[in-house]
Amino acid sequence: MRRCASDWPLPAPSVRPASHGARQRKPQTKCIGRRWHCDAFEPRPTEEGRGLVKILHVYKDFDPPVHGGMERHMALMCRFQRQWAEVEALTCSRSLRTRRVERDGTPVTEVSEWGRFQSAPLSPLFPWYERKLWADVVVVHVPNPTAELGYLLARPRGALVVRYQSDVVRQATAMRLYGPVQMTFLRKAAIILASSAQYLETSTTLQPVRERCRVVPLGILPEEFAFDDAARIEALHARYGGAFVLFSGRHRYYKGIEYLVRAAKDIRAPVVIAGEGPERPRCQALADELGVEAAFPGALEPDDLVAHLHACSVFVFPSIARSEAFGLSMLEAHACGKPVVATRLGTGVEYVNLDGQTGINVAPGEAGALAEAVNSLIEDDARRAEMGAFARMRVTTDFHAEDVARREFELYKKALG
């Protein structure tokens, strides 16, 4: 039986202590994979005798161990929503074993899988766990064919909230099969969360279910990007040959890294292209072919990324396709006081990077326009500093992860209505 919204605890700085007098179900133990675990899934009683609401976040991976935008967003939502609710996560294990672990303080059930096809886990047991892990609200982060099909098969009893990250752009053949499944799934949702009004306006997938959609951006923790190590910045400048232009992220086709490589020959500063991914070998080969002296330092550890962001002059975000729905790495650069040169995609990219205020947006796939915009900021210290200062302030006021978690939580309450 679902709780009504009035039974929910209001967001507060901390969880209220549990009542010791309330009767609780005795935890049952069971085997998951080859280990025995405690199955204490019932909501804990509060001091008024009510149970805390149970929220289950569902995606294919969690951060840690997988460092990606959606994985990080889900982890942060779990972290902060634990103040107001009982929160768990359901993901896949990238192995043949199912295990129950704790990640960043959140209980996570990682279901066995046979591998991945076009990034989707092949996990026959996933639907069973979607139903098994009972929750008042099930938050499914999509695109995620495994969880979407699993939800339709399992029909869990909780209210469905969908965190819609992006349209499926490149896999046209797969969409002929996946599209009808996804639309059936979306029509089951009480609320669909889009990360920007721009993406909602331009998504053909969301138009048939637009009345269910609400806009809540993604967020980061600005305090994680504080930095005060001048010697380290000097060391990075010495390593790369001066103040540099930076890209950091996964090397995928839609990131448009090829165009940054082509622009590098006209950019009047060293260019650093950090990260890993399937496009890296091709982009490095292109740099060699063009005679471009771009540095490819690979994936950066979190503290090294923060140092690079503070040491760079400008961050570049050259994405070329709608698969780039938002751009958390731009927020990270903004948190370090750096303006961004990005592209106009008709997605949340333009919402994150306000043209003329926190950076410059240019047409996608145009290396010359990228170089011109980057050079204009490199050569204007005052403008660069002004944009960076406004960008840093805006991250704190509009994109703090705790505020985002609170806004999402309020919408979960409405989903139970």
Coordinates of C-alpha atoms in Angstrom, one line a residue, residues 247-251 272-277 280 296-300:
F247 CA 39.2 19.2 -22.4
S248 CA 38.5 16.3 -20.0
G249 CA 36.0 13.6 -20.5
R250 CA 35.2 10.3 -22.2
H251 CA 36.5 10.0 -25.7
V272 CA 45.5 19.3 -23.3
I273 CA 43.0 16.6 -24.1
A274 CA 42.5 14.4 -21.0
G275 CA 40.4 11.2 -20.7
E276 CA 40.0 7.8 -22.2
G277 CA 37.6 6.1 -24.6
R280 CA 41.3 8.4 -28.3
F296 CA 46.9 13.4 -24.2
P297 CA 47.6 12.6 -20.5
G298 CA 44.8 10.0 -20.2
A299 CA 42.2 9.8 -17.5
L300 CA 42.8 12.1 -14.6

